[in-house]
PDB file of C-alpha atoms and ligand atoms in Angstrom:
ATOM      1  CA  GLY A 496     -38.454  47.383  -1.080  1.00 86.00           C
ATOM      2  CA  LEU A 497     -36.441  45.925   1.696  1.00 94.00           C
ATOM      3  CA  TYR A 498     -35.712  42.435  -0.031  1.00 96.00           C
ATOM      4  CA  GLU A 499     -33.882  44.628  -2.964  1.00 96.00           C
ATOM      5  CA  ARG A 500     -31.316  45.560  -0.447  1.00 97.00           C
ATOM      6  CA  VAL A 501     -30.025  42.121  -0.588  1.00 98.00           C
ATOM      7  CA  ALA A 502     -31.126  41.251  -4.094  1.00 98.00           C
ATOM      8  CA  PRO A 503     -27.521  38.765  -5.771  1.00 97.00           C
ATOM      9  CA  GLU A 504     -27.422  40.824  -8.062  1.00 97.00           C
ATOM     10  CA  ARG A 505     -26.188  43.389  -5.537  1.00 97.00           C
ATOM     11  CA  THR A 506     -23.382  41.200  -4.567  1.00 96.00           C
ATOM     12  CA  LEU A 507     -20.226  43.077  -5.517  1.00 96.00           C
ATOM     13  CA  GLU A 508     -22.031  46.849  -4.345  1.00 97.00           C
ATOM     14  CA  LEU A 509     -22.306  45.113  -0.810  1.00 97.00           C
ATOM     15  CA  ILE A 510     -18.692  43.694  -0.268  1.00 97.00           C
ATOM     16  CA  ARG A 511     -17.779  47.442  -1.696  1.00 97.00           C
ATOM     17  CA  LYS A 512     -20.086  49.304   0.461  1.00 97.00           C
ATOM     18  CA  TYR A 513     -18.899  47.533   3.218  1.00 97.00           C
ATOM     19  CA  ASP A 514     -15.602  47.267   2.682  1.00 97.00           C
ATOM     20  CA  LEU A 515     -15.737  43.263   3.474  1.00 96.00           C
ATOM     21  CA  GLU A 516     -12.329  41.472   4.060  1.00 95.00           C
ATOM     22  CA  ILE A 517     -13.825  38.290   2.672  1.00 95.00           C
ATOM     23  CA  ASN A 518     -12.762  35.711   5.017  1.00 94.00           C
ATOM     24  CA  LYS A 519     -12.177  32.176   3.460  1.00 91.00           C
ATOM     25  CA  SER A 520     -11.911  30.072   6.445  1.00 93.00           C
ATOM     26  CA  LEU A 521     -15.294  30.900   7.159  1.00 96.00           C
ATOM     27  CA  GLY A 522     -16.357  29.243   3.544  1.00 94.00           C
ATOM     28  CA  GLN A 523     -17.348  32.864   2.249  1.00 96.00           C
ATOM     29  CA  ASN A 524     -18.691  32.820  -1.349  1.00 97.00           C
ATOM     30  CA  PHE A 525     -21.525  34.833  -1.888  1.00 97.00           C
ATOM     31  CA  LEU A 526     -24.277  34.020  -4.796  1.00 97.00           C
ATOM     32  CA  ARG A 527     -24.974  36.571  -6.354  1.00 96.00           C
ATOM     33  CA  ASP A 528     -27.192  34.371  -9.176  1.00 95.00           C
ATOM     34  CA  ARG A 529     -30.960  34.749  -9.233  1.00 96.00           C
ATOM     35  CA  SER A 530     -31.669  31.540 -11.191  1.00 97.00           C
ATOM     36  CA  VAL A 531     -30.282  29.225  -8.197  1.00 97.00           C
ATOM     37  CA  LEU A 532     -32.046  31.257  -5.109  1.00 97.00           C
ATOM     38  CA  GLU A 533     -35.025  30.767  -7.307  1.00 97.00           C
ATOM     39  CA  LYS A 534     -34.873  27.020  -7.597  1.00 98.00           C
ATOM     40  CA  ALA A 535     -33.781  27.082  -3.795  1.00 98.00           C
ATOM     41  CA  VAL A 536     -36.777  28.652  -2.460  1.00 97.00           C
ATOM     42  CA  GLU A 537     -38.999  26.421  -4.774  1.00 98.00           C
ATOM     43  CA  ALA A 538     -37.389  23.172  -3.612  1.00 98.00           C
ATOM     44  CA  ALA A 539     -38.203  24.099  -0.006  1.00 98.00           C
ATOM     45  CA  ASP A 540     -41.583  24.371  -1.009  1.00 97.00           C
ATOM     46  CA  LEU A 541     -42.222  27.185   1.230  1.00 96.00           C
ATOM     47  CA  SER A 542     -45.429  28.223   2.352  1.00 94.00           C
ATOM     48  CA  GLU A 543     -46.390  31.389   3.865  1.00 96.00           C
ATOM     49  CA  LYS A 544     -46.725  30.433   7.609  1.00 96.00           C
ATOM     50  CA  ASP A 545     -43.439  28.507   7.372  1.00 97.00           C
ATOM     51  CA  ARG A 546     -40.554  28.614   9.680  1.00 98.00           C
ATOM     52  CA  VAL A 547     -36.875  28.746   8.218  1.00 98.00           C
ATOM     53  CA  ILE A 548     -33.576  27.950   9.922  1.00 98.00           C
ATOM     54  CA  GLU A 549     -30.736  29.302   7.913  1.00 98.00           C
ATOM     55  CA  ILE A 550     -26.832  28.904   8.340  1.00 98.00           C
ATOM     56  CA  GLY A 551     -24.738  31.107   7.243  1.00 98.00           C
ATOM     57  CA  PRO A 552     -26.813  34.092   5.570  1.00 98.00           C
ATOM     58  CA  GLY A 553     -24.111  36.134   4.798  1.00 98.00           C
ATOM     59  CA  LEU A 554     -25.025  39.374   2.985  1.00 98.00           C
ATOM     60  CA  GLY A 555     -28.712  37.726   2.450  1.00 98.00           C
ATOM     61  CA  ALA A 556     -28.804  37.040  -0.636  1.00 98.00           C
ATOM     62  CA  LEU A 557     -31.273  33.684   0.129  1.00 98.00           C
ATOM     63  CA  THR A 558     -32.476  34.925   3.328  1.00 98.00           C
ATOM     64  CA  GLY A 559     -34.561  37.418   1.364  1.00 98.00           C
ATOM     65  CA  PHE A 560     -35.635  35.307  -1.036  1.00 97.00           C
ATOM     66  CA  ILE A 561     -36.942  32.898   1.769  1.00 98.00           C
ATOM     67  CA  LEU A 562     -38.696  36.599   3.145  1.00 98.00           C
ATOM     68  CA  LYS A 563     -40.253  37.133   0.292  1.00 97.00           C
ATOM     69  CA  HIS A 564     -41.957  34.240  -0.131  1.00 96.00           C
ATOM     70  CA  LEU A 565     -43.107  34.634   3.772  1.00 97.00           C
ATOM     71  CA  ALA A 566     -46.397  35.799   5.381  1.00 95.00           C
ATOM     72  CA  GLY A 567     -46.752  35.018   9.064  1.00 95.00           C
ATOM     73  CA  GLY A 568     -43.687  32.800   9.173  1.00 97.00           C
ATOM     74  CA  GLU A 569     -40.277  33.416  10.615  1.00 97.00           C
ATOM     75  CA  VAL A 570     -36.655  32.857   9.619  1.00 98.00           C
ATOM     76  CA  LEU A 571     -33.623  32.589  12.029  1.00 98.00           C
ATOM     77  CA  ALA A 572     -30.542  33.182  10.901  1.00 98.00           C
ATOM     78  CA  VAL A 573     -27.539  32.235  12.318  1.00 98.00           C
ATOM     79  CA  GLU A 574     -23.958  33.667  11.602  1.00 98.00           C
ATOM     80  CA  LYS A 575     -20.338  33.499  12.935  1.00 98.00           C
ATOM     81  CA  ASP A 576     -19.211  36.401  11.484  1.00 98.00           C
ATOM     82  CA  GLU A 577     -20.051  39.094  14.026  1.00 98.00           C
ATOM     83  CA  LYS A 578     -19.519  41.808  10.488  1.00 97.00           C
ATOM     84  CA  LEU A 579     -21.674  40.236   8.170  1.00 98.00           C
ATOM     85  CA  SER A 580     -24.464  39.628  11.017  1.00 98.00           C
ATOM     86  CA  GLY A 581     -24.194  43.418  11.836  1.00 98.00           C
ATOM     87  CA  ILE A 582     -24.571  44.236   8.367  1.00 98.00           C
ATOM     88  CA  LEU A 583     -27.461  42.519   7.426  1.00 98.00           C
ATOM     89  CA  ASP A 584     -29.379  43.454  10.589  1.00 98.00           C
ATOM     90  CA  GLU A 585     -28.440  47.007   8.997  1.00 98.00           C
ATOM     91  CA  LEU A 586     -29.901  46.060   5.563  1.00 98.00           C
ATOM     92  CA  LEU A 587     -32.971  43.525   6.743  1.00 98.00           C
ATOM     93  CA  GLY A 588     -33.353  43.761  10.457  1.00 97.00           C
ATOM     94  CA  GLU A 589     -36.712  45.930  10.026  1.00 97.00           C
ATOM     95  CA  ASP A 590     -38.266  42.643   9.037  1.00 98.00           C
ATOM     96  CA  PRO A 591     -40.042  41.073  12.216  1.00 97.00           C
ATOM     97  CA  ALA A 592     -39.928  38.023  10.558  1.00 98.00           C
ATOM     98  CA  LEU A 593     -36.247  37.791  10.664  1.00 98.00           C
ATOM     99  CA  GLU A 594     -34.106  37.017  13.707  1.00 98.00           C
ATOM    100  CA  ILE A 595     -30.521  37.025  13.759  1.00 98.00           C
ATOM    101  CA  MET A 596     -28.517  35.219  16.215  1.00 98.00           C
ATOM    102  CA  THR A 597     -24.439  36.139  15.855  1.00 98.00           C
ATOM    103  CA  ALA A 598     -23.001  32.105  16.515  1.00 98.00           C
ATOM    104  CA  ASP A 599     -21.576  29.279  15.180  1.00 98.00           C
ATOM    105  CA  ALA A 600     -23.878  26.602  13.927  1.00 98.00           C
ATOM    106  CA  LEU A 601     -21.150  23.969  15.136  1.00 96.00           C
ATOM    107  CA  GLU A 602     -21.349  25.075  18.628  1.00 97.00           C
ATOM    108  CA  LEU A 603     -25.373  26.029  19.208  1.00 97.00           C
ATOM    109  CA  ASP A 604     -27.135  23.522  21.466  1.00 96.00           C
ATOM    110  CA  TRP A 605     -29.894  23.257  18.830  1.00 96.00           C
ATOM    111  CA  SER A 606     -32.374  21.431  21.015  1.00 94.00           C
ATOM    112  CA  GLU A 607     -32.583  24.411  23.196  1.00 95.00           C
ATOM    113  CA  VAL A 608     -32.994  27.293  19.803  1.00 96.00           C
ATOM    114  CA  ILE A 609     -35.469  24.822  18.348  1.00 96.00           C
ATOM    115  CA  SER A 610     -38.030  24.676  21.482  1.00 93.00           C
ATOM    116  CA  LYS A 611     -37.172  27.858  22.772  1.00 94.00           C
ATOM    117  CA  ARG A 612     -39.355  28.714  19.681  1.00 92.00           C
ATOM    118  CA  ASP A 613     -42.036  27.535  18.635  1.00 86.00           C
ATOM    119  CA  PHE A 614     -39.930  25.301  15.722  1.00 93.00           C
ATOM    120  CA  ASP A 615     -40.567  22.383  17.229  1.00 87.00           C
ATOM    121  CA  ARG A 616     -43.873  22.346  15.502  1.00 91.00           C
ATOM    122  CA  GLY A 617     -42.147  22.075  12.054  1.00 95.00           C
ATOM    123  CA  TYR A 618     -39.105  24.128  10.117  1.00 97.00           C
ATOM    124  CA  LYS A 619     -37.170  23.563   7.140  1.00 98.00           C
ATOM    125  CA  LEU A 620     -33.321  24.386   6.859  1.00 98.00           C
ATOM    126  CA  MET A 621     -31.794  25.655   4.227  1.00 98.00           C
ATOM    127  CA  ALA A 622     -28.191  26.939   3.780  1.00 98.00           C
ATOM    128  CA  ASN A 623     -25.598  27.816   1.514  1.00 97.00           C
ATOM    129  CA  LEU A 624     -23.101  26.324   3.200  1.00 93.00           C
ATOM    130  CA  PRO A 625     -19.212  26.977   4.292  1.00 90.00           C
ATOM    131  CA  TYR A 626     -18.416  23.500   2.676  1.00 89.00           C
ATOM    132  CA  TYR A 627     -16.037  23.229   6.415  1.00 91.00           C
ATOM    133  CA  ILE A 628     -18.799  22.186   8.095  1.00 95.00           C
ATOM    134  CA  THR A 629     -21.045  20.634   5.512  1.00 95.00           C
ATOM    135  CA  SER A 630     -20.593  16.698   6.733  1.00 94.00           C
ATOM    136  CA  PRO A 631     -20.842  17.797  10.678  1.00 95.00           C
ATOM    137  CA  LEU A 632     -23.544  20.083  10.001  1.00 97.00           C
ATOM    138  CA  ILE A 633     -26.100  17.807   8.234  1.00 97.00           C
ATOM    139  CA  ARG A 634     -25.631  14.768  10.653  1.00 94.00           C
ATOM    140  CA  THR A 635     -26.239  17.605  13.824  1.00 95.00           C
ATOM    141  CA  PHE A 636     -29.758  17.700  11.683  1.00 96.00           C
ATOM    142  CA  LEU A 637     -30.176  14.655  10.571  1.00 95.00           C
ATOM    143  CA  GLU A 638     -29.713  13.076  13.879  1.00 91.00           C
ATOM    144  CA  ALA A 639     -31.466  15.955  15.704  1.00 89.00           C
ATOM    145  CA  ASP A 640     -34.809  14.802  17.977  1.00 87.00           C
ATOM    146  CA  MET A 641     -36.121  17.996  16.609  1.00 91.00           C
ATOM    147  CA  ALA A 642     -35.230  17.380  12.870  1.00 94.00           C
ATOM    148  CA  PRO A 643     -36.588  19.372  10.059  1.00 97.00           C
ATOM    149  CA  ASP A 644     -39.011  18.931   7.740  1.00 96.00           C
ATOM    150  CA  LEU A 645     -36.751  19.041   4.791  1.00 97.00           C
ATOM    151  CA  MET A 646     -33.293  20.653   4.190  1.00 98.00           C
ATOM    152  CA  VAL A 647     -32.693  22.657   0.974  1.00 98.00           C
ATOM    153  CA  LEU A 648     -28.433  22.930   0.844  1.00 98.00           C
ATOM    154  CA  MET A 649     -25.637  24.299  -1.379  1.00 98.00           C
ATOM    155  CA  VAL A 650     -22.746  21.677  -0.937  1.00 98.00           C
ATOM    156  CA  GLN A 651     -19.687  20.540  -2.619  1.00 97.00           C
ATOM    157  CA  LYS A 652     -21.173  18.939  -6.235  1.00 98.00           C
ATOM    158  CA  GLU A 653     -18.182  16.163  -4.950  1.00 97.00           C
ATOM    159  CA  VAL A 654     -19.496  15.643  -1.673  1.00 97.00           C
ATOM    160  CA  ALA A 655     -23.563  15.931  -3.244  1.00 98.00           C
ATOM    161  CA  GLU A 656     -22.335  13.170  -4.968  1.00 98.00           C
ATOM    162  CA  ARG A 657     -21.167  11.240  -2.555  1.00 98.00           C
ATOM    163  CA  ILE A 658     -24.750  11.769  -0.420  1.00 98.00           C
ATOM    164  CA  THR A 659     -26.589  10.322  -3.275  1.00 98.00           C
ATOM    165  CA  ALA A 660     -24.221   7.638  -4.332  1.00 98.00           C
ATOM    166  CA  GLU A 661     -25.986   4.142  -4.854  1.00 97.00           C
ATOM    167  CA  PRO A 662     -24.356   1.083  -4.269  1.00 97.00           C
ATOM    168  CA  GLY A 663     -21.629  -0.371  -6.368  1.00 94.00           C
ATOM    169  CA  GLY A 664     -19.452   2.991  -7.456  1.00 90.00           C
ATOM    170  CA  GLY A 665     -16.221   5.045  -6.042  1.00 93.00           C
ATOM    171  CA  ASP A 666     -18.829   7.286  -4.611  1.00 97.00           C
ATOM    172  CA  TYR A 667     -20.385   5.463  -2.133  1.00 97.00           C
ATOM    173  CA  GLY A 668     -19.342   5.427   1.285  1.00 96.00           C
ATOM    174  CA  ILE A 669     -20.123   6.051   5.128  1.00 96.00           C
ATOM    175  CA  LEU A 670     -21.632   9.465   4.385  1.00 96.00           C
ATOM    176  CA  SER A 671     -23.973   8.096   1.506  1.00 97.00           C
ATOM    177  CA  ILE A 672     -25.051   5.497   4.105  1.00 97.00           C
ATOM    178  CA  ALA A 673     -24.950   7.916   7.094  1.00 96.00           C
ATOM    179  CA  VAL A 674     -27.113  10.178   5.194  1.00 97.00           C
ATOM    180  CA  GLN A 675     -29.745   7.815   3.158  1.00 97.00           C
ATOM    181  CA  PHE A 676     -30.345   6.343   6.436  1.00 97.00           C
ATOM    182  CA  TYR A 677     -32.608   9.089   7.516  1.00 96.00           C
ATOM    183  CA  CYS A 678     -33.450  10.684   4.557  1.00 97.00           C
ATOM    184  CA  ARG A 679     -33.898  10.453   0.738  1.00 97.00           C
ATOM    185  CA  PRO A 680     -31.549  13.175  -0.850  1.00 98.00           C
ATOM    186  CA  GLU A 681     -31.373  14.125  -4.269  1.00 98.00           C
ATOM    187  CA  ILE A 682     -29.260  16.791  -6.898  1.00 98.00           C
ATOM    188  CA  ILE A 683     -31.618  19.540  -7.460  1.00 98.00           C
ATOM    189  CA  GLU A 684     -28.979  21.238  -9.778  1.00 98.00           C
ATOM    190  CA  ILE A 685     -25.220  21.395 -10.194  1.00 98.00           C
ATOM    191  CA  VAL A 686     -24.139  25.063  -9.792  1.00 98.00           C
ATOM    192  CA  PRO A 687     -21.157  26.661 -11.317  1.00 98.00           C
ATOM    193  CA  PRO A 688     -18.265  28.632  -9.448  1.00 98.00           C
ATOM    194  CA  ASP A 689     -19.305  31.955 -11.577  1.00 97.00           C
ATOM    195  CA  PHE A 690     -22.446  31.853  -9.679  1.00 97.00           C
ATOM    196  CA  PHE A 691     -20.610  33.258  -6.517  1.00 97.00           C
ATOM    197  CA  MET A 692     -18.475  36.133  -5.286  1.00 96.00           C
ATOM    198  CA  PRO A 693     -15.808  35.301  -5.260  1.00 96.00           C
ATOM    199  CA  GLU A 694     -15.911  31.871  -7.456  1.00 96.00           C
ATOM    200  CA  PRO A 695     -14.929  28.802  -4.854  1.00 95.00           C
ATOM    201  CA  ASP A 696     -12.406  26.151  -6.458  1.00 94.00           C
ATOM    202  CA  VAL A 697     -14.919  23.958  -6.768  1.00 95.00           C
ATOM    203  CA  CYS A 698     -18.665  23.294  -8.444  1.00 97.00           C
ATOM    204  CA  SER A 699     -21.432  22.948  -6.074  1.00 98.00           C
ATOM    205  CA  ALA A 700     -24.942  21.280  -5.971  1.00 98.00           C
ATOM    206  CA  LEU A 701     -28.002  22.432  -4.676  1.00 98.00           C
ATOM    207  CA  ILE A 702     -29.374  19.768  -3.020  1.00 98.00           C
ATOM    208  CA  ARG A 703     -32.803  18.707  -1.077  1.00 98.00           C
ATOM    209  CA  LEU A 704     -32.763  16.029   1.639  1.00 98.00           C
ATOM    210  CA  ASN A 705     -36.185  14.537   1.912  1.00 96.00           C
ATOM    211  CA  MET A 706     -37.076  13.909   5.519  1.00 94.00           C
ATOM    212  CA  SER A 707     -40.041  11.835   6.894  1.00 86.00           C
ATOM    213  CA  SER A 708     -41.389  11.462   9.808  1.00 82.00           C
ATOM    214  CA  GLU A 709     -40.824   7.494  10.306  1.00 83.00           C
ATOM    215  CA  PRO A 710     -37.302   6.224  10.445  1.00 84.00           C
ATOM    216  CA  ARG A 711     -36.647   4.927   7.082  1.00 91.00           C
ATOM    217  CA  TYR A 712     -34.573   2.063   8.795  1.00 95.00           C
ATOM    218  CA  ARG A 713     -35.253   0.198  11.863  1.00 95.00           C
ATOM    219  CA  VAL A 714     -31.785  -1.337  13.423  1.00 97.00           C
ATOM    220  CA  SER A 715     -31.587  -2.373  17.430  1.00 97.00           C
ATOM    221  CA  ASP A 716     -28.353  -0.636  17.913  1.00 96.00           C
ATOM    222  CA  ARG A 717     -27.675   2.285  15.933  1.00 95.00           C
ATOM    223  CA  GLU A 718     -24.033   2.717  17.119  1.00 96.00           C
ATOM    224  CA  PHE A 719     -22.977  -0.528  16.290  1.00 97.00           C
ATOM    225  CA  PHE A 720     -24.614   0.025  13.172  1.00 98.00           C
ATOM    226  CA  PHE A 721     -22.713   2.734  12.575  1.00 97.00           C
ATOM    227  CA  ARG A 722     -19.650   0.884  13.500  1.00 97.00           C
ATOM    228  CA  THR A 723     -19.846  -1.910  10.942  1.00 98.00           C
ATOM    229  CA  VAL A 724     -20.109   0.674   8.722  1.00 97.00           C
ATOM    230  CA  ARG A 725     -16.873   2.735   9.628  1.00 97.00           C
ATOM    231  CA  ALA A 726     -15.406  -0.759   9.750  1.00 96.00           C
ATOM    232  CA  MET A 727     -16.087  -1.944   6.373  1.00 96.00           C
ATOM    233  CA  PHE A 728     -15.159   1.744   4.429  1.00 95.00           C
ATOM    234  CA  GLY A 729     -12.210   1.645   6.883  1.00 93.00           C
ATOM    235  CA  GLN A 730     -10.604  -0.272   4.294  1.00 89.00           C
ATOM    236  CA  ARG A 731     -12.759   0.330   1.231  1.00 86.00           C
ATOM    237  CA  ARG A 732     -10.518  -1.625  -0.861  1.00 91.00           C
ATOM    238  CA  LYS A 733     -10.547  -4.911   1.170  1.00 94.00           C
ATOM    239  CA  MET A 734     -13.144  -7.714   0.780  1.00 96.00           C
ATOM    240  CA  LEU A 735     -15.546  -7.441   3.801  1.00 97.00           C
ATOM    241  CA  ARG A 736     -13.938 -10.842   5.600  1.00 96.00           C
ATOM    242  CA  ASN A 737     -11.045  -8.751   5.581  1.00 96.00           C
ATOM    243  CA  SER A 738     -12.205  -5.332   6.735  1.00 96.00           C
ATOM    244  CA  LEU A 739     -14.560  -6.371   9.151  1.00 96.00           C
ATOM    245  CA  SER A 740     -12.436  -8.507  11.234  1.00 95.00           C
ATOM    246  CA  GLY A 741      -8.896  -5.818  11.172  1.00 86.00           C
ATOM    247  CA  SER A 742     -10.937  -2.745  12.037  1.00 94.00           C
ATOM    248  CA  PRO A 743     -10.257  -1.445  15.258  1.00 95.00           C
ATOM    249  CA  GLU A 744     -14.014  -0.379  15.080  1.00 95.00           C
ATOM    250  CA  LEU A 745     -15.290  -3.667  16.130  1.00 95.00           C
ATOM    251  CA  PRO A 746     -13.931  -7.195  17.772  1.00 94.00           C
ATOM    252  CA  ALA A 747     -14.532  -9.280  14.890  1.00 96.00           C
ATOM    253  CA  ASP A 748     -11.673 -12.381  14.094  1.00 96.00           C
ATOM    254  CA  LYS A 749     -11.974 -13.524  10.583  1.00 96.00           C
ATOM    255  CA  GLU A 750     -14.278 -16.401  11.795  1.00 97.00           C
ATOM    256  CA  GLN A 751     -16.746 -14.392  13.415  1.00 97.00           C
ATOM    257  CA  ALA A 752     -17.018 -11.611  10.537  1.00 97.00           C
ATOM    258  CA  LYS A 753     -17.355 -15.011   8.070  1.00 97.00           C
ATOM    259  CA  LYS A 754     -19.851 -16.490  10.010  1.00 98.00           C
ATOM    260  CA  ALA A 755     -22.021 -13.139  10.278  1.00 98.00           C
ATOM    261  CA  LEU A 756     -21.529 -12.357   6.409  1.00 98.00           C
ATOM    262  CA  THR A 757     -22.789 -16.273   5.808  1.00 98.00           C
ATOM    263  CA  ALA A 758     -25.854 -15.589   8.202  1.00 98.00           C
ATOM    264  CA  ALA A 759     -26.617 -12.241   6.498  1.00 98.00           C
ATOM    265  CA  GLY A 760     -26.512 -13.740   2.918  1.00 98.00           C
ATOM    266  CA  ILE A 761     -23.393 -11.590   1.854  1.00 98.00           C
ATOM    267  CA  ASP A 762     -20.667 -13.193  -0.184  1.00 97.00           C
ATOM    268  CA  GLU A 763     -17.474 -12.695   2.232  1.00 96.00           C
ATOM    269  CA  ARG A 764     -15.321 -11.310  -0.878  1.00 96.00           C
ATOM    270  CA  LEU A 765     -17.377  -8.888  -1.560  1.00 97.00           C
ATOM    271  CA  ARG A 766     -15.966  -5.075  -0.776  1.00 96.00           C
ATOM    272  CA  GLY A 767     -18.080  -2.923   1.447  1.00 95.00           C
ATOM    273  CA  GLU A 768     -19.197  -0.611  -1.399  1.00 96.00           C
ATOM    274  CA  LYS A 769     -21.402  -3.104  -2.883  1.00 96.00           C
ATOM    275  CA  LEU A 770     -23.925  -3.680  -0.296  1.00 97.00           C
ATOM    276  CA  SER A 771     -27.622  -1.963   0.038  1.00 98.00           C
ATOM    277  CA  ILE A 772     -28.312  -0.053   3.423  1.00 98.00           C
ATOM    278  CA  GLU A 773     -30.795  -2.632   3.981  1.00 98.00           C
ATOM    279  CA  GLU A 774     -27.863  -5.596   3.552  1.00 98.00           C
ATOM    280  CA  VAL A 775     -25.540  -3.173   5.861  1.00 98.00           C
ATOM    281  CA  ILE A 776     -28.086  -3.772   8.353  1.00 98.00           C
ATOM    282  CA  LYS A 777     -28.551  -7.698   8.277  1.00 98.00           C
ATOM    283  CA  LEU A 778     -24.735  -7.826   8.380  1.00 98.00           C
ATOM    284  CA  SER A 779     -24.732  -5.498  11.532  1.00 98.00           C
ATOM    285  CA  GLU A 780     -27.255  -7.381  13.378  1.00 98.00           C
ATOM    286  CA  GLU A 781     -25.403 -10.683  12.462  1.00 98.00           C
ATOM    287  CA  LEU A 782     -22.061  -9.259  13.810  1.00 97.00           C
ATOM    288  CA  LYS A 783     -23.603  -8.248  17.056  1.00 97.00           C
ATOM    289  CA  SER A 784     -25.376 -11.329  17.924  1.00 97.00           C
ATOM    290  CA  ILE A 785     -22.012 -13.138  17.419  1.00 97.00           C
ATOM    291  CA  LEU A 786     -19.884 -10.933  18.882  1.00 95.00           C
ATOM    292  CA  ASN A 787     -22.600 -10.631  22.237  1.00 88.00           C
TER     293      ASN A 787
HETATM  294  N1  SAM B 895     -25.644  32.802   2.382  1.00 66.58           N
HETATM  295  C1  SAM B 895     -25.450  33.040   1.863  1.00 66.58           C
HETATM  296  C2  SAM B 895     -25.331  33.675   0.237  1.00 66.58           C
HETATM  297  O1  SAM B 895     -25.905  32.186   0.025  1.00 66.58           O
HETATM  298  O2  SAM B 895     -24.539  34.549  -0.425  1.00 66.58           O
HETATM  299  C3  SAM B 895     -23.683  33.037   2.183  1.00 66.58           C
HETATM  300  C4  SAM B 895     -22.754  31.791   1.806  1.00 66.58           C
HETATM  301  S1  SAM B 895     -21.660  31.591   2.438  1.00 66.58           S
HETATM  302  C5  SAM B 895     -21.137  30.248   1.443  1.00 66.58           C
HETATM  303  C6  SAM B 895     -21.663  30.487   3.695  1.00 66.58           C
HETATM  304  C7  SAM B 895     -21.799  31.627   5.195  1.00 66.58           C
HETATM  305  O3  SAM B 895     -21.725  31.224   6.179  1.00 66.58           O
HETATM  306  C8  SAM B 895     -20.636  33.427   4.992  1.00 66.58           C
HETATM  307  O4  SAM B 895     -21.696  33.917   5.352  1.00 66.58           O
HETATM  308  C9  SAM B 895     -20.093  32.733   6.554  1.00 66.58           C
HETATM  309  O5  SAM B 895     -19.049  33.902   7.286  1.00 66.58           O
HETATM  310  C10 SAM B 895     -20.763  31.880   7.336  1.00 66.58           C
HETATM  311  N2  SAM B 895     -20.208  31.043   7.838  1.00 66.58           N
HETATM  312  C11 SAM B 895     -19.160  29.961   8.124  1.00 66.58           C
HETATM  313  N3  SAM B 895     -19.108  29.315   9.061  1.00 66.58           N
HETATM  314  C12 SAM B 895     -20.117  29.398   9.926  1.00 66.58           C
HETATM  315  C13 SAM B 895     -20.530  28.487  10.749  1.00 66.58           C
HETATM  316  N4  SAM B 895     -19.369  27.768  11.921  1.00 66.58           N
HETATM  317  N5  SAM B 895     -21.553  28.955  11.569  1.00 66.58           N
HETATM  318  C14 SAM B 895     -22.434  29.801  11.195  1.00 66.58           C
HETATM  319  N6  SAM B 895     -22.047  30.373  10.236  1.00 66.58           N
HETATM  320  C15 SAM B 895     -21.041  30.233   9.222  1.00 66.58           C
END
C-alpha cells in the first residue's frame, strides 16, 4: 500500500533514491526503527477521526504510521526543508487525509493555522523533533490558546529527564516547572542512537505530555510567576534568600526576599531546586504582594 513507501526500513533507500544531503543544522535524523513508531502511535492513543499536527515529517516514517491509524481524520505535516516536503508530497501526497505545509514551525502563526482548519475542536501534536527547536516549540504549544489534547514527542534524552524531573535533583529547573505547570509529562521509552539514520550523538527519549482541559495550577500573574522561577534558577547554587534578591528578574532586596520566604513557610537557606511547584506558587504570590 501507500504507506509501505515510507516504511522506516526504507529510510536508507529513500535517502539514496532522492540523493539527499542530510542537513545536520535542521536536526535531520530519520527514524528507521519500526518498534518506536508503533510505541509513538500507541502512546498517542489514536482513533480514526483524530486530527494530528506533525512537525518535521522528513521522509514520512512517522507520518505513514499516523495515517495508517486514521479513517476520516487528518494530518497536517509541517516541514521546513522544501526538498523534503516535495519528496513527501511525491510519496504520500495522494492521501487526501494528509496536508503538507512547507514552513518553519517556529515562525508559523499557529492560532491561525489551527483555527483555519477544524483543529480547534481538538488535535494531537506528534513529532520526532529537530532538537534545536524542542524548548521553544513545546512552550508555544503549551501556552497556546488552542493547546493540543496531548503531545507525543521524540526529544533528546537529557531534555526528557529535565522535563520530567521532580524537585530535589540536578535535573529539576526552569524547563521542569515550565512544562509541569501545564501538563503531566512522562517518558515512554529511551531510544538509542542507532534507531536513527544518520545516528545522532545523543540518546533520545519518546515522551508524552498529558494535557488537561483545566489549568493544573492557578496563579494571579503568570508572567510574575515565571520571573520568580527564572530568579530561583538563575543562580541555582545559591540559597533562595540570595538568588531571589540578586536577580535581574526581580526588584527584591534581601529583606523582602526573606520576608516572602517566611510568609510562604519556606526555609530561606534552601536552594530553588528543592521547591515543589505549589511552593514556588506560594512564594511568588508572597513576593508579588510585598513588591507591590
Ligand atoms: N519525522 C521524521 C522521522 O521521524 O524520521 C524526521 C525527523 S527529523 C529528527 C526532524 C525533521 O524536522 C527534519 O525533517 C527537518 O528537516 C525538520 N525541521 C527542522 N527544523 C524545522 C522547523 N523549524 N520547522 C519544521 N520542520 C523542521
